Amino acid sequence: MTDAKTHPTTDASLLDDDRVESDYRTVNGVRLHVATAGDPDAPLVVLLHGHPDFWYGWRDQIIPLVETGFRVVVPDQRGCNLSDAPDGIDAYRQLELSADVRELIHSEGRESAHVVGHDFGGFVAWNVALRRPSIVDHLGIFNVPHPTVYRTVLRSSPQQVVRSWYVWFYQVPTLPEWLLSRNDMDNMVASLEITSNPGTFDEETIDRYRAAWRHTGVGPRVNWYRGFRRSESPPRDTVTQPTLICWGEDDIALLPSMAEQSADYCENGRLRMFPKTSHWVHHEREEVTEALLRHLS
């Protein structure tokens, strides 16, 4: 496999599989880098990474999806890795991030797609399904609550307020960017290691993450959280699409009770809880990929 230290572009060649290619799409006024794979005419799946991830976070799911018969498109969301990083906080509101996904689906010549998100990408996926239900066929959510559940629990649970300390910290001007950028972004590396089970991220993988973070810096990623605070709530609460929620019970940032509450907002929802599994549920449990394939098929 390609060494990130000698290949700093962090594009699709990281997978060393010629079925996965890099492309660029201009959508909603920004140029996004996307990894693509699979028959262009096959059912479309869009995979959305979170923080501090990039497209490479879906490396374990891309090929299994292709081999099951799907077309897979995995963007670096705006502000990340090889995609554009517009200035300002408002550029990272949920309305803009979900519009990126909508236009990305249309760039494939499609009216709809299966949409799957992890972490902050899960918030975007929820928002796409709630703001534009007609463009989401099936929804997949990994370790992030329904936005209404998150806001409600934050108002009522001191325990969740403590767990969400970083969200409040990211609202402080300038300081988060300075701390996260120090010592070649060691604090970003720590965020991967602290939130995962031992061995989830090896040294080679961490080198690749560092390379991805260098492209745009950490500022746009912090603005995701600032933009989230400025975002309007979706126009509806109930998700009508078939929805799979996979949740690692040992997530240190999010209460597992929010997974059950989120499923209650889905007309056709299925919840899979994974004990002894961290926030990085799709990296640590092969059963997550298997469950996703069954859900989308």
PDB file of C-alpha atoms in Angstrom:
ATOM      1  CA  MET A   1       0.000   0.000   0.000  1.00  0.00           C
ATOM      2  CA  THR A   2       1.078   3.564  -0.624  1.00  0.00           C
ATOM      3  CA  ASP A   3       2.972   5.297   2.181  1.00  0.00           C
ATOM      4  CA  ALA A   4       1.336   8.606   3.098  1.00  0.00           C
ATOM      5  CA  LYS A   5       4.730  10.148   3.841  1.00  0.00           C
ATOM      6  CA  THR A   6       5.761   9.764   0.206  1.00  0.00           C
ATOM      7  CA  HIS A   7       2.279  10.278  -1.201  1.00  0.00           C
ATOM      8  CA  PRO A   8       0.884  13.387   0.496  1.00  0.00           C
ATOM      9  CA  THR A   9      -2.084  13.830  -1.832  1.00  0.00           C
ATOM     10  CA  THR A  10      -4.182  11.344   0.181  1.00  0.00           C
ATOM     11  CA  ASP A  11      -6.333  10.573  -2.842  1.00  0.00           C
ATOM     12  CA  ALA A  12      -7.918   7.262  -3.845  1.00  0.00           C
ATOM     13  CA  SER A  13      -4.530   5.701  -4.581  1.00  0.00           C
ATOM     14  CA  LEU A  14      -4.176   5.186  -0.827  1.00  0.00           C
ATOM     15  CA  LEU A  15      -6.244   2.022  -1.254  1.00  0.00           C
ATOM     16  CA  ASP A  16      -3.944   0.602  -3.938  1.00  0.00           C
ATOM     17  CA  ASP A  17      -7.006  -0.782  -5.729  1.00  0.00           C
ATOM     18  CA  ASP A  18      -7.675   0.356  -9.278  1.00  0.00           C
ATOM     19  CA  ARG A  19     -11.411  -0.097  -8.753  1.00  0.00           C
ATOM     20  CA  VAL A  20     -11.353   3.042  -6.608  1.00  0.00           C
ATOM     21  CA  GLU A  21     -10.645   6.328  -8.366  1.00  0.00           C
ATOM     22  CA  SER A  22     -10.388   9.989  -7.403  1.00  0.00           C
ATOM     23  CA  ASP A  23     -12.554  12.603  -9.054  1.00  0.00           C
ATOM     24  CA  TYR A  24     -13.532  16.213  -8.409  1.00  0.00           C
ATOM     25  CA  ARG A  25     -17.061  17.593  -8.489  1.00  0.00           C
ATOM     26  CA  THR A  26     -18.099  21.224  -8.269  1.00  0.00           C
ATOM     27  CA  VAL A  27     -21.309  21.249  -6.234  1.00  0.00           C
ATOM     28  CA  ASN A  28     -23.063  24.032  -4.337  1.00  0.00           C
ATOM     29  CA  GLY A  29     -20.212  26.420  -5.166  1.00  0.00           C
ATOM     30  CA  VAL A  30     -17.380  24.221  -3.822  1.00  0.00           C
ATOM     31  CA  ARG A  31     -15.019  21.747  -5.455  1.00  0.00           C
ATOM     32  CA  LEU A  32     -15.132  18.414  -3.653  1.00  0.00           C
ATOM     33  CA  HIS A  33     -12.684  15.572  -3.950  1.00  0.00           C
ATOM     34  CA  VAL A  34     -14.547  12.264  -4.156  1.00  0.00           C
ATOM     35  CA  ALA A  35     -13.437   8.651  -4.196  1.00  0.00           C
ATOM     36  CA  THR A  36     -15.635   6.649  -6.569  1.00  0.00           C
ATOM     37  CA  ALA A  37     -15.971   2.943  -7.259  1.00  0.00           C
ATOM     38  CA  GLY A  38     -18.374   0.522  -8.873  1.00  0.00           C
ATOM     39  CA  ASP A  39     -20.572   0.357 -11.957  1.00  0.00           C
ATOM     40  CA  PRO A  40     -21.807   3.885 -12.782  1.00  0.00           C
ATOM     41  CA  ASP A  41     -25.275   2.448 -13.439  1.00  0.00           C
ATOM     42  CA  ALA A  42     -25.522   0.465 -10.201  1.00  0.00           C
ATOM     43  CA  PRO A  43     -27.588   1.656  -7.199  1.00  0.00           C
ATOM     44  CA  LEU A  44     -25.793   4.617  -5.645  1.00  0.00           C
ATOM     45  CA  VAL A  45     -24.430   4.804  -2.096  1.00  0.00           C
ATOM     46  CA  VAL A  46     -22.963   8.035  -0.673  1.00  0.00           C
ATOM     47  CA  LEU A  47     -20.734   7.622   2.403  1.00  0.00           C
ATOM     48  CA  LEU A  48     -20.196  10.682   4.626  1.00  0.00           C
ATOM     49  CA  HIS A  49     -17.254  10.874   7.028  1.00  0.00           C
ATOM     50  CA  GLY A  50     -17.127  12.832  10.260  1.00  0.00           C
ATOM     51  CA  HIS A  51     -14.477  14.573  12.359  1.00  0.00           C
ATOM     52  CA  PRO A  52     -11.487  14.285  12.247  1.00  0.00           C
ATOM     53  CA  ASP A  53     -11.947  11.874   9.367  1.00  0.00           C
ATOM     54  CA  PHE A  54     -11.707  12.057   5.572  1.00  0.00           C
ATOM     55  CA  TRP A  55     -12.922   9.791   2.753  1.00  0.00           C
ATOM     56  CA  TYR A  56     -10.377   7.144   3.788  1.00  0.00           C
ATOM     57  CA  GLY A  57     -12.419   6.435   6.906  1.00  0.00           C
ATOM     58  CA  TRP A  58     -14.723   4.305   4.733  1.00  0.00           C
ATOM     59  CA  ARG A  59     -11.912   2.116   3.384  1.00  0.00           C
ATOM     60  CA  ASP A  60     -13.380  -1.051   4.936  1.00  0.00           C
ATOM     61  CA  GLN A  61     -16.812  -0.516   3.384  1.00  0.00           C
ATOM     62  CA  ILE A  62     -16.077   0.673  -0.170  1.00  0.00           C
ATOM     63  CA  ILE A  63     -15.036  -2.614  -1.786  1.00  0.00           C
ATOM     64  CA  PRO A  64     -17.644  -4.801  -0.013  1.00  0.00           C
ATOM     65  CA  LEU A  65     -20.332  -2.404  -1.270  1.00  0.00           C
ATOM     66  CA  VAL A  66     -18.942  -2.548  -4.816  1.00  0.00           C
ATOM     67  CA  GLU A  67     -18.751  -6.331  -4.748  1.00  0.00           C
ATOM     68  CA  THR A  68     -22.370  -6.460  -3.586  1.00  0.00           C
ATOM     69  CA  GLY A  69     -23.382  -4.457  -6.648  1.00  0.00           C
ATOM     70  CA  PHE A  70     -23.380  -0.803  -5.645  1.00  0.00           C
ATOM     71  CA  ARG A  71     -21.918   2.372  -7.076  1.00  0.00           C
ATOM     72  CA  VAL A  72     -20.065   4.110  -4.227  1.00  0.00           C
ATOM     73  CA  VAL A  73     -19.239   7.820  -3.958  1.00  0.00           C
ATOM     74  CA  VAL A  74     -17.261   9.007  -0.944  1.00  0.00           C
ATOM     75  CA  PRO A  75     -16.593  12.751  -0.715  1.00  0.00           C
ATOM     76  CA  ASP A  76     -14.100  14.615   1.358  1.00  0.00           C
ATOM     77  CA  GLN A  77     -16.677  16.947   2.835  1.00  0.00           C
ATOM     78  CA  ARG A  78     -16.042  20.668   2.441  1.00  0.00           C
ATOM     79  CA  GLY A  79     -13.108  21.840   4.544  1.00  0.00           C
ATOM     80  CA  CYS A  80     -11.451  18.414   4.575  1.00  0.00           C
ATOM     81  CA  ASN A  81      -8.437  16.854   2.876  1.00  0.00           C
ATOM     82  CA  LEU A  82      -8.469  17.628  -0.876  1.00  0.00           C
ATOM     83  CA  SER A  83     -11.800  19.462  -1.034  1.00  0.00           C
ATOM     84  CA  ASP A  84     -12.300  23.226  -0.977  1.00  0.00           C
ATOM     85  CA  ALA A  85     -12.350  24.920   2.409  1.00  0.00           C
ATOM     86  CA  PRO A  86     -14.484  28.061   2.125  1.00  0.00           C
ATOM     87  CA  ASP A  87     -13.955  30.857   4.641  1.00  0.00           C
ATOM     88  CA  GLY A  88     -16.365  31.737   7.404  1.00  0.00           C
ATOM     89  CA  ILE A  89     -18.581  29.817   9.807  1.00  0.00           C
ATOM     90  CA  ASP A  90     -21.815  30.084   7.828  1.00  0.00           C
ATOM     91  CA  ALA A  91     -20.265  28.056   5.001  1.00  0.00           C
ATOM     92  CA  TYR A  92     -20.379  25.049   7.344  1.00  0.00           C
ATOM     93  CA  ARG A  93     -24.000  25.201   8.441  1.00  0.00           C
ATOM     94  CA  GLN A  94     -26.052  22.034   8.006  1.00  0.00           C
ATOM     95  CA  LEU A  95     -28.027  23.656   5.190  1.00  0.00           C
ATOM     96  CA  GLU A  96     -24.830  24.003   3.127  1.00  0.00           C
ATOM     97  CA  LEU A  97     -23.405  20.576   4.001  1.00  0.00           C
ATOM     98  CA  SER A  98     -26.654  18.835   3.118  1.00  0.00           C
ATOM     99  CA  ALA A  99     -26.915  20.821  -0.127  1.00  0.00           C
ATOM    100  CA  ASP A 100     -23.435  19.530  -1.049  1.00  0.00           C
ATOM    101  CA  VAL A 101     -24.738  15.981  -0.739  1.00  0.00           C
ATOM    102  CA  ARG A 102     -27.883  16.697  -2.714  1.00  0.00           C
ATOM    103  CA  GLU A 103     -25.922  18.170  -5.612  1.00  0.00           C
ATOM    104  CA  LEU A 104     -23.323  15.400  -5.399  1.00  0.00           C
ATOM    105  CA  ILE A 105     -26.106  12.857  -5.939  1.00  0.00           C
ATOM    106  CA  HIS A 106     -27.330  14.872  -8.914  1.00  0.00           C
ATOM    107  CA  SER A 107     -23.781  15.002 -10.313  1.00  0.00           C
ATOM    108  CA  GLU A 108     -24.038  11.225 -10.690  1.00  0.00           C
ATOM    109  CA  GLY A 109     -27.117  11.724 -12.852  1.00  0.00           C
ATOM    110  CA  ARG A 110     -29.364  10.431 -10.060  1.00  0.00           C
ATOM    111  CA  GLU A 111     -32.454  11.737  -8.340  1.00  0.00           C
ATOM    112  CA  SER A 112     -31.764   9.752  -5.159  1.00  0.00           C
ATOM    113  CA  ALA A 113     -29.235   7.538  -3.377  1.00  0.00           C
ATOM    114  CA  HIS A 114     -28.637   5.535  -0.239  1.00  0.00           C
ATOM    115  CA  VAL A 115     -26.932   7.868   2.253  1.00  0.00           C
ATOM    116  CA  VAL A 116     -24.728   6.654   5.108  1.00  0.00           C
ATOM    117  CA  GLY A 117     -22.961   8.824   7.674  1.00  0.00           C
ATOM    118  CA  HIS A 118     -20.679   8.434  10.676  1.00  0.00           C
ATOM    119  CA  ASP A 119     -20.066  11.000  13.426  1.00  0.00           C
ATOM    120  CA  PHE A 120     -20.585  14.520  12.028  1.00  0.00           C
ATOM    121  CA  GLY A 121     -21.254  12.924   8.646  1.00  0.00           C
ATOM    122  CA  GLY A 122     -24.156  11.240  10.402  1.00  0.00           C
ATOM    123  CA  PHE A 123     -25.565  14.640  11.351  1.00  0.00           C
ATOM    124  CA  VAL A 124     -25.330  15.601   7.679  1.00  0.00           C
ATOM    125  CA  ALA A 125     -27.029  12.339   6.662  1.00  0.00           C
ATOM    126  CA  TRP A 126     -29.881  12.918   9.141  1.00  0.00           C
ATOM    127  CA  ASN A 127     -30.271  16.445   7.770  1.00  0.00           C
ATOM    128  CA  VAL A 128     -30.349  15.317   4.146  1.00  0.00           C
ATOM    129  CA  ALA A 129     -33.045  12.758   4.972  1.00  0.00           C
ATOM    130  CA  LEU A 130     -35.110  15.291   6.926  1.00  0.00           C
ATOM    131  CA  ARG A 131     -34.642  18.288   4.626  1.00  0.00           C
ATOM    132  CA  ARG A 132     -34.860  16.452   1.290  1.00  0.00           C
ATOM    133  CA  PRO A 133     -36.552  13.091   1.942  1.00  0.00           C
ATOM    134  CA  SER A 134     -37.103  12.358  -1.745  1.00  0.00           C
ATOM    135  CA  ILE A 135     -33.373  12.062  -2.461  1.00  0.00           C
ATOM    136  CA  VAL A 136     -32.625   9.449   0.218  1.00  0.00           C
ATOM    137  CA  ASP A 137     -33.580   5.832  -0.508  1.00  0.00           C
ATOM    138  CA  HIS A 138     -32.175   4.146   2.614  1.00  0.00           C
ATOM    139  CA  LEU A 139     -30.424   5.866   5.503  1.00  0.00           C
ATOM    140  CA  GLY A 140     -27.483   4.497   7.484  1.00  0.00           C
ATOM    141  CA  ILE A 141     -26.316   6.152  10.718  1.00  0.00           C
ATOM    142  CA  PHE A 142     -23.214   5.209  12.709  1.00  0.00           C
ATOM    143  CA  ASN A 143     -22.757   6.616  16.216  1.00  0.00           C
ATOM    144  CA  VAL A 144     -24.487   9.946  16.014  1.00  0.00           C
ATOM    145  CA  PRO A 145     -27.954  10.796  17.329  1.00  0.00           C
ATOM    146  CA  HIS A 146     -30.914  12.269  15.528  1.00  0.00           C
ATOM    147  CA  PRO A 147     -30.462  16.077  15.701  1.00  0.00           C
ATOM    148  CA  THR A 148     -33.643  16.573  17.728  1.00  0.00           C
ATOM    149  CA  VAL A 149     -32.509  13.933  20.227  1.00  0.00           C
ATOM    150  CA  TYR A 150     -29.091  15.531  20.529  1.00  0.00           C
ATOM    151  CA  ARG A 151     -30.472  18.987  21.225  1.00  0.00           C
ATOM    152  CA  THR A 152     -33.082  17.666  23.677  1.00  0.00           C
ATOM    153  CA  VAL A 153     -30.596  15.557  25.635  1.00  0.00           C
ATOM    154  CA  LEU A 154     -28.109  18.429  25.811  1.00  0.00           C
ATOM    155  CA  ARG A 155     -30.780  20.504  27.534  1.00  0.00           C
ATOM    156  CA  SER A 156     -31.697  17.799  30.030  1.00  0.00           C
ATOM    157  CA  SER A 157     -28.615  15.675  30.738  1.00  0.00           C
ATOM    158  CA  PRO A 158     -25.633  17.090  32.679  1.00  0.00           C
ATOM    159  CA  GLN A 159     -23.771  13.890  31.817  1.00  0.00           C
ATOM    160  CA  GLN A 160     -24.127  14.546  28.077  1.00  0.00           C
ATOM    161  CA  VAL A 161     -23.150  18.201  28.547  1.00  0.00           C
ATOM    162  CA  VAL A 162     -19.891  17.002  30.117  1.00  0.00           C
ATOM    163  CA  ARG A 163     -19.326  14.481  27.342  1.00  0.00           C
ATOM    164  CA  SER A 164     -19.860  17.240  24.766  1.00  0.00           C
ATOM    165  CA  TRP A 165     -17.226  19.531  26.288  1.00  0.00           C
ATOM    166  CA  TYR A 166     -15.334  19.713  22.979  1.00  0.00           C
ATOM    167  CA  VAL A 167     -18.383  21.181  21.209  1.00  0.00           C
ATOM    168  CA  TRP A 168     -18.361  24.125  23.615  1.00  0.00           C
ATOM    169  CA  PHE A 169     -14.586  24.409  23.398  1.00  0.00           C
ATOM    170  CA  TYR A 170     -14.782  24.673  19.590  1.00  0.00           C
ATOM    171  CA  GLN A 171     -16.978  27.763  19.925  1.00  0.00           C
ATOM    172  CA  VAL A 172     -14.038  29.720  21.399  1.00  0.00           C
ATOM    173  CA  PRO A 173     -12.335  31.872  18.726  1.00  0.00           C
ATOM    174  CA  THR A 174      -8.803  30.968  17.593  1.00  0.00           C
ATOM    175  CA  LEU A 175      -7.755  28.872  20.606  1.00  0.00           C
ATOM    176  CA  PRO A 176      -9.033  25.497  19.309  1.00  0.00           C
ATOM    177  CA  GLU A 177      -7.211  25.938  15.992  1.00  0.00           C
ATOM    178  CA  TRP A 178      -3.976  26.798  17.798  1.00  0.00           C
ATOM    179  CA  LEU A 179      -4.144  23.857  20.196  1.00  0.00           C
ATOM    180  CA  LEU A 180      -5.136  21.325  17.568  1.00  0.00           C
ATOM    181  CA  SER A 181      -2.415  22.448  15.147  1.00  0.00           C
ATOM    182  CA  ARG A 182       0.491  22.300  17.618  1.00  0.00           C
ATOM    183  CA  ASN A 183       3.257  19.691  17.284  1.00  0.00           C
ATOM    184  CA  ASP A 184       2.146  18.436  13.881  1.00  0.00           C
ATOM    185  CA  MET A 185      -1.427  18.068  15.132  1.00  0.00           C
ATOM    186  CA  ASP A 186      -0.648  15.701  17.992  1.00  0.00           C
ATOM    187  CA  ASN A 187      -3.921  16.645  19.681  1.00  0.00           C
ATOM    188  CA  MET A 188      -5.824  15.547  16.585  1.00  0.00           C
ATOM    189  CA  VAL A 189      -4.015  12.205  16.770  1.00  0.00           C
ATOM    190  CA  ALA A 190      -4.956  11.990  20.438  1.00  0.00           C
ATOM    191  CA  SER A 191      -8.603  12.499  19.516  1.00  0.00           C
ATOM    192  CA  LEU A 192      -8.423   9.396  17.320  1.00  0.00           C
ATOM    193  CA  GLU A 193      -6.687   7.297  19.942  1.00  0.00           C
ATOM    194  CA  ILE A 194      -8.778   8.390  22.936  1.00  0.00           C
ATOM    195  CA  THR A 195     -12.084   7.770  21.182  1.00  0.00           C
ATOM    196  CA  SER A 196     -11.173   4.322  19.794  1.00  0.00           C
ATOM    197  CA  ASN A 197     -10.236   0.910  21.132  1.00  0.00           C
ATOM    198  CA  PRO A 198      -6.495   0.074  21.194  1.00  0.00           C
ATOM    199  CA  GLY A 199      -5.169  -0.876  17.772  1.00  0.00           C
ATOM    200  CA  THR A 200      -7.971   0.707  15.748  1.00  0.00           C
ATOM    201  CA  PHE A 201      -5.558   3.257  14.256  1.00  0.00           C
ATOM    202  CA  ASP A 202      -2.051   1.988  13.561  1.00  0.00           C
ATOM    203  CA  GLU A 203       0.968   4.194  12.882  1.00  0.00           C
ATOM    204  CA  GLU A 204       0.629   4.013   9.096  1.00  0.00           C
ATOM    205  CA  THR A 205      -3.018   5.038   9.260  1.00  0.00           C
ATOM    206  CA  ILE A 206      -2.248   7.921  11.613  1.00  0.00           C
ATOM    207  CA  ASP A 207       0.431   9.164   9.195  1.00  0.00           C
ATOM    208  CA  ARG A 208      -2.209   9.249   6.490  1.00  0.00           C
ATOM    209  CA  TYR A 209      -4.572  11.209   8.692  1.00  0.00           C
ATOM    210  CA  ARG A 210      -1.854  13.749   9.461  1.00  0.00           C
ATOM    211  CA  ALA A 211      -1.255  14.159   5.730  1.00  0.00           C
ATOM    212  CA  ALA A 212      -4.971  14.741   5.122  1.00  0.00           C
ATOM    213  CA  TRP A 213      -5.203  17.337   7.902  1.00  0.00           C
ATOM    214  CA  ARG A 214      -2.265  19.304   6.489  1.00  0.00           C
ATOM    215  CA  HIS A 215      -4.108  20.069   3.252  1.00  0.00           C
ATOM    216  CA  THR A 216      -6.748  22.386   4.724  1.00  0.00           C
ATOM    217  CA  GLY A 217      -5.630  22.648   8.350  1.00  0.00           C
ATOM    218  CA  VAL A 218      -7.960  22.177  11.284  1.00  0.00           C
ATOM    219  CA  GLY A 219      -9.826  25.501  11.109  1.00  0.00           C
ATOM    220  CA  PRO A 220     -12.565  24.388   8.676  1.00  0.00           C
ATOM    221  CA  ARG A 221     -13.197  21.274  10.741  1.00  0.00           C
ATOM    222  CA  VAL A 222     -13.689  23.377  13.871  1.00  0.00           C
ATOM    223  CA  ASN A 223     -16.077  25.539  11.853  1.00  0.00           C
ATOM    224  CA  TRP A 224     -18.274  22.465  11.306  1.00  0.00           C
ATOM    225  CA  TYR A 225     -19.141  22.657  15.007  1.00  0.00           C
ATOM    226  CA  ARG A 226     -19.536  26.416  14.996  1.00  0.00           C
ATOM    227  CA  GLY A 227     -21.759  26.156  11.935  1.00  0.00           C
ATOM    228  CA  PHE A 228     -23.808  23.440  13.621  1.00  0.00           C
ATOM    229  CA  ARG A 229     -24.637  25.851  16.441  1.00  0.00           C
ATOM    230  CA  ARG A 230     -25.866  28.367  13.845  1.00  0.00           C
ATOM    231  CA  SER A 231     -27.919  25.848  11.869  1.00  0.00           C
ATOM    232  CA  GLU A 232     -31.693  25.928  11.675  1.00  0.00           C
ATOM    233  CA  SER A 233     -33.488  22.759  12.695  1.00  0.00           C
ATOM    234  CA  PRO A 234     -34.774  20.572   9.843  1.00  0.00           C
ATOM    235  CA  PRO A 235     -38.402  21.183   8.853  1.00  0.00           C
ATOM    236  CA  ARG A 236     -39.501  17.776  10.176  1.00  0.00           C
ATOM    237  CA  ASP A 237     -38.499  15.309  12.891  1.00  0.00           C
ATOM    238  CA  THR A 238     -39.678  11.970  11.546  1.00  0.00           C
ATOM    239  CA  VAL A 239     -37.499   9.966   9.171  1.00  0.00           C
ATOM    240  CA  THR A 240     -39.628   8.071   6.660  1.00  0.00           C
ATOM    241  CA  GLN A 241     -36.853   6.163   4.903  1.00  0.00           C
ATOM    242  CA  PRO A 242     -35.760   2.680   6.049  1.00  0.00           C
ATOM    243  CA  THR A 243     -33.015   3.482   8.559  1.00  0.00           C
ATOM    244  CA  LEU A 244     -30.239   1.435  10.126  1.00  0.00           C
ATOM    245  CA  ILE A 245     -28.537   2.810  13.241  1.00  0.00           C
ATOM    246  CA  CYS A 246     -25.308   1.092  14.342  1.00  0.00           C
ATOM    247  CA  TRP A 247     -23.910   2.181  17.701  1.00  0.00           C
ATOM    248  CA  GLY A 248     -20.752   1.320  19.604  1.00  0.00           C
ATOM    249  CA  GLU A 249     -21.816   1.284  23.246  1.00  0.00           C
ATOM    250  CA  ASP A 250     -18.430   2.473  24.537  1.00  0.00           C
ATOM    251  CA  ASP A 251     -18.581   5.825  22.736  1.00  0.00           C
ATOM    252  CA  ILE A 252     -17.004   8.226  25.244  1.00  0.00           C
ATOM    253  CA  ALA A 253     -18.685  11.307  23.747  1.00  0.00           C
ATOM    254  CA  LEU A 254     -22.292  10.197  23.307  1.00  0.00           C
ATOM    255  CA  LEU A 255     -24.714   8.481  25.670  1.00  0.00           C
ATOM    256  CA  PRO A 256     -25.925   5.144  24.262  1.00  0.00           C
ATOM    257  CA  SER A 257     -29.480   5.975  25.344  1.00  0.00           C
ATOM    258  CA  MET A 258     -29.579   8.492  22.492  1.00  0.00           C
ATOM    259  CA  ALA A 259     -29.388   5.628  19.991  1.00  0.00           C
ATOM    260  CA  GLU A 260     -32.697   4.188  21.208  1.00  0.00           C
ATOM    261  CA  GLN A 261     -34.307   7.629  21.274  1.00  0.00           C
ATOM    262  CA  SER A 262     -33.111   8.270  17.718  1.00  0.00           C
ATOM    263  CA  ALA A 263     -34.684   5.040  16.490  1.00  0.00           C
ATOM    264  CA  ASP A 264     -38.011   6.290  17.864  1.00  0.00           C
ATOM    265  CA  TYR A 265     -37.917   9.091  15.299  1.00  0.00           C
ATOM    266  CA  CYS A 266     -37.741   6.587  12.418  1.00  0.00           C
ATOM    267  CA  GLU A 267     -40.916   5.148  10.897  1.00  0.00           C
ATOM    268  CA  ASN A 268     -38.959   2.130   9.692  1.00  0.00           C
ATOM    269  CA  GLY A 269     -35.845   1.982  11.842  1.00  0.00           C
ATOM    270  CA  ARG A 270     -33.559  -0.773  13.025  1.00  0.00           C
ATOM    271  CA  LEU A 271     -31.034  -0.334  15.835  1.00  0.00           C
ATOM    272  CA  ARG A 272     -27.923  -2.465  16.292  1.00  0.00           C
ATOM    273  CA  MET A 273     -25.954  -1.918  19.497  1.00  0.00           C
ATOM    274  CA  PHE A 274     -22.375  -3.202  19.681  1.00  0.00           C
ATOM    275  CA  PRO A 275     -20.913  -3.785  23.159  1.00  0.00           C
ATOM    276  CA  LYS A 276     -17.204  -3.276  23.848  1.00  0.00           C
ATOM    277  CA  THR A 277     -17.082  -1.128  20.717  1.00  0.00           C
ATOM    278  CA  SER A 278     -16.059   2.510  20.514  1.00  0.00           C
ATOM    279  CA  HIS A 279     -17.268   5.501  18.540  1.00  0.00           C
ATOM    280  CA  TRP A 280     -15.466   3.999  15.513  1.00  0.00           C
ATOM    281  CA  VAL A 281     -17.965   1.190  15.217  1.00  0.00           C
ATOM    282  CA  HIS A 282     -17.487   0.612  11.468  1.00  0.00           C
ATOM    283  CA  HIS A 283     -13.728   0.144  11.940  1.00  0.00           C
ATOM    284  CA  GLU A 284     -13.919  -2.184  14.904  1.00  0.00           C
ATOM    285  CA  ARG A 285     -16.770  -4.549  14.018  1.00  0.00           C
ATOM    286  CA  GLU A 286     -17.045  -6.390  10.700  1.00  0.00           C
ATOM    287  CA  GLU A 287     -20.684  -7.067  11.564  1.00  0.00           C
ATOM    288  CA  VAL A 288     -21.407  -3.389  10.915  1.00  0.00           C
ATOM    289  CA  THR A 289     -20.447  -3.707   7.256  1.00  0.00           C
ATOM    290  CA  GLU A 290     -22.488  -6.900   6.992  1.00  0.00           C
ATOM    291  CA  ALA A 291     -25.498  -5.189   8.556  1.00  0.00           C
ATOM    292  CA  LEU A 292     -25.134  -2.250   6.178  1.00  0.00           C
ATOM    293  CA  LEU A 293     -25.013  -4.522   3.134  1.00  0.00           C
ATOM    294  CA  ARG A 294     -28.179  -6.315   4.245  1.00  0.00           C
ATOM    295  CA  HIS A 295     -29.892  -3.002   4.945  1.00  0.00           C
ATOM    296  CA  LEU A 296     -29.124  -1.490   1.555  1.00  0.00           C
ATOM    297  CA  SER A 297     -29.844  -4.682  -0.360  1.00  0.00           C
TER     298      SER A 297
END
